[in-house]
Short mmCIF file of C-alpha atoms in Angstrom, two decimals:
data_model
loop_
_atom_site.label_atom_id
_atom_site.label_comp_id
_atom_site.label_asym_id
_atom_site.label_seq_id
_atom_site.Cartn_x
_atom_site.Cartn_y
_atom_site.Cartn_z
CA LYS P 917 -36.28 6.30 19.97
CA GLU P 918 -32.82 5.42 21.27
CA GLU P 919 -32.42 2.67 18.69
CA ARG P 920 -33.36 5.09 15.91
CA LEU P 921 -30.81 7.63 17.21
CA GLN P 922 -28.10 4.95 17.26
CA LYS P 923 -28.93 4.01 13.65
CA GLU P 924 -28.78 7.65 12.59
CA LYS P 925 -25.41 8.09 14.35
CA ALA P 926 -24.07 4.94 12.65
CA ILE P 927 -25.23 6.20 9.25
CA GLU P 928 -23.67 9.61 9.87
CA LEU P 929 -20.39 8.01 10.98
CA LYS P 930 -20.35 5.88 7.85
CA ARG P 931 -20.95 8.95 5.65
CA GLU P 932 -18.12 10.82 7.39
CA GLN P 933 -15.72 7.89 6.88
CA GLU P 934 -16.71 7.66 3.21
CA ARG P 935 -16.16 11.41 2.76
CA LYS P 936 -12.68 11.19 4.34
CA ARG P 937 -11.82 8.18 2.16
CA ARG P 938 -12.87 10.09 -0.97
CA GLU P 939 -10.77 13.12 0.04
CA ILE P 940 -7.71 10.93 0.62
CA ASN P 941 -8.23 9.18 -2.73
CA GLN P 942 -8.51 12.55 -4.50
CA LYS P 943 -5.24 13.75 -2.95
CA ILE P 944 -3.47 10.52 -3.93
CA LYS P 945 -4.99 10.64 -7.43
CA ALA P 946 -3.64 14.17 -7.96
CA LEU P 947 -0.14 13.12 -6.86
CA VAL P 948 -0.24 9.94 -8.97
CA LYS P 949 -1.42 11.87 -12.03
CA GLU P 950 1.43 14.34 -11.69
CA HIS P 951 4.33 12.18 -10.44
CA ALA P 952 3.68 8.53 -11.39
CA ILE P 953 6.53 6.77 -13.15
CA ARG P 954 5.13 4.94 -16.17
CA ASP P 955 7.20 2.99 -18.66
CA PRO P 956 5.39 1.38 -21.61
CA GLY P 957 8.24 -1.16 -21.85
CA ALA P 958 7.69 -2.42 -18.30
CA GLU P 959 7.12 -6.15 -18.47
CA HIS P 960 8.71 -7.55 -15.30
CA LYS P 961 6.67 -8.08 -12.15
CA ARG P 962 7.86 -6.84 -8.78
CA ASN P 963 5.94 -8.80 -6.14
CA PHE P 964 5.24 -7.53 -2.63
CA LEU P 965 2.96 -8.28 0.29
CA TYR P 966 0.04 -5.89 0.81
CA LYS P 967 -2.85 -6.46 3.22
CA GLY P 968 -1.95 -10.11 3.66
CA ARG P 969 -1.86 -10.98 -0.04
CA ILE P 970 0.88 -11.09 -2.64
CA ARG P 971 0.48 -8.26 -5.15
CA SER P 972 2.61 -7.13 -8.07
CA VAL P 973 3.45 -4.07 -10.13
CA LEU P 974 4.96 -4.01 -13.62
CA ALA P 975 8.39 -2.39 -13.92
CA THR P 976 11.55 -2.45 -15.99
CA PRO P 977 14.65 -4.22 -14.57
CA GLU P 978 16.17 -0.81 -13.81
CA GLN P 979 13.02 0.28 -11.96
CA ILE P 980 13.02 -2.98 -9.96
CA ASN P 981 16.58 -2.22 -8.86
CA GLU P 982 15.51 1.30 -7.87
CA ILE P 983 12.49 -0.06 -5.97
CA ASN P 984 14.77 -2.43 -4.05
CA ALA P 985 17.29 0.36 -3.36
CA GLY P 986 14.64 2.88 -2.27
CA PRO P 987 14.46 5.85 -4.70
CA ILE P 988 11.16 4.51 -6.09
CA GLY P 989 8.17 3.25 -4.12
CA VAL P 990 4.71 1.85 -4.74
CA VAL P 991 1.37 3.44 -3.87
CA TYR P 992 -2.07 1.80 -3.95
CA LEU P 993 -5.01 3.66 -5.49
CA SER P 994 -8.39 2.21 -6.43
CA GLY P 995 -7.24 -1.33 -7.18
CA ASN P 996 -4.03 -0.33 -9.00
CA TYR P 997 -0.42 0.01 -7.91
CA HIS P 998 1.65 2.93 -9.15
CA LEU P 999 5.41 3.58 -9.09
CA MET P 1000 6.35 6.97 -7.66
CA PRO P 1001 9.46 8.78 -6.39
CA ALA P 1002 10.27 8.15 -2.72
CA ASP P 1003 9.67 11.77 -1.67
CA LYS P 1004 6.10 11.64 -3.00
CA ILE P 1005 5.58 8.27 -1.30
CA GLU P 1006 6.59 9.87 2.01
CA ALA P 1007 4.18 12.76 1.39
CA ILE P 1008 1.35 10.25 0.89
CA ARG P 1009 2.45 8.24 3.94
CA GLU P 1010 1.83 11.33 6.11
CA PHE P 1011 -1.92 11.35 5.44
CA ALA P 1012 -2.63 7.80 4.15
CA SER P 1013 -0.05 5.29 5.35
CA ASP P 1014 -2.39 2.38 4.61
CA HIS P 1015 -2.00 3.10 0.87
CA ILE P 1016 1.75 2.41 0.96
CA PRO P 1017 2.75 -1.27 0.75
CA ASP P 1018 5.81 -2.46 2.68
CA LEU P 1019 8.39 -3.47 0.09
CA GLY P 1020 10.90 -4.73 2.65
CA GLY P 1021 9.88 -8.37 2.35
CA ALA P 1022 9.11 -10.91 5.03
CA GLU P 1023 11.38 -11.29 8.00
CA HIS P 1024 12.31 -14.80 9.03
CA ASP P 1025 12.09 -14.67 12.82
CA GLU P 1026 11.61 -18.44 13.03
CA GLU P 1027 15.20 -19.02 11.94
CA GLU P 1028 16.50 -16.90 14.79
CA GLU P 1029 14.41 -18.73 17.36
CA ASN P 1030 15.41 -22.17 16.06
CA PRO P 1031 18.86 -21.85 14.51
CA VAL P 1032 20.26 -24.71 12.47
CA PRO P 1033 23.03 -26.42 14.46
CA ASP P 1034 26.52 -25.96 13.02
CA ASP P 1035 27.31 -29.66 13.27
CA LEU P 1036 24.28 -30.72 11.18
CA ILE P 1037 25.34 -32.67 8.10
CA TRP P 1038 22.93 -33.18 5.20
#
């Protein structure tokens, strides 16, 4: 009996998580549909690290500069990456921060721990 109750609780928990995930995706989808920045001439890739893998989004050179500066960000939705204004990215970050990739790039802490000596000659 106890094992059956645990299985039922696990199934109910899974259903609840799936329902929350669908609600979050619907909210993001509505914002992406309304505010996504799409340029048919976008042919340059902007690479970034997301969930441990290198991903990319297509953008124009001007958009890449804006992404690097901050007025434009990237949001993940159902296997695709979308460019959006920074204010909308922050609105999404409030309820689904895991859908916002970090565009800051990798930090090189190793160099600080082991600095190259000034007197080293190549």
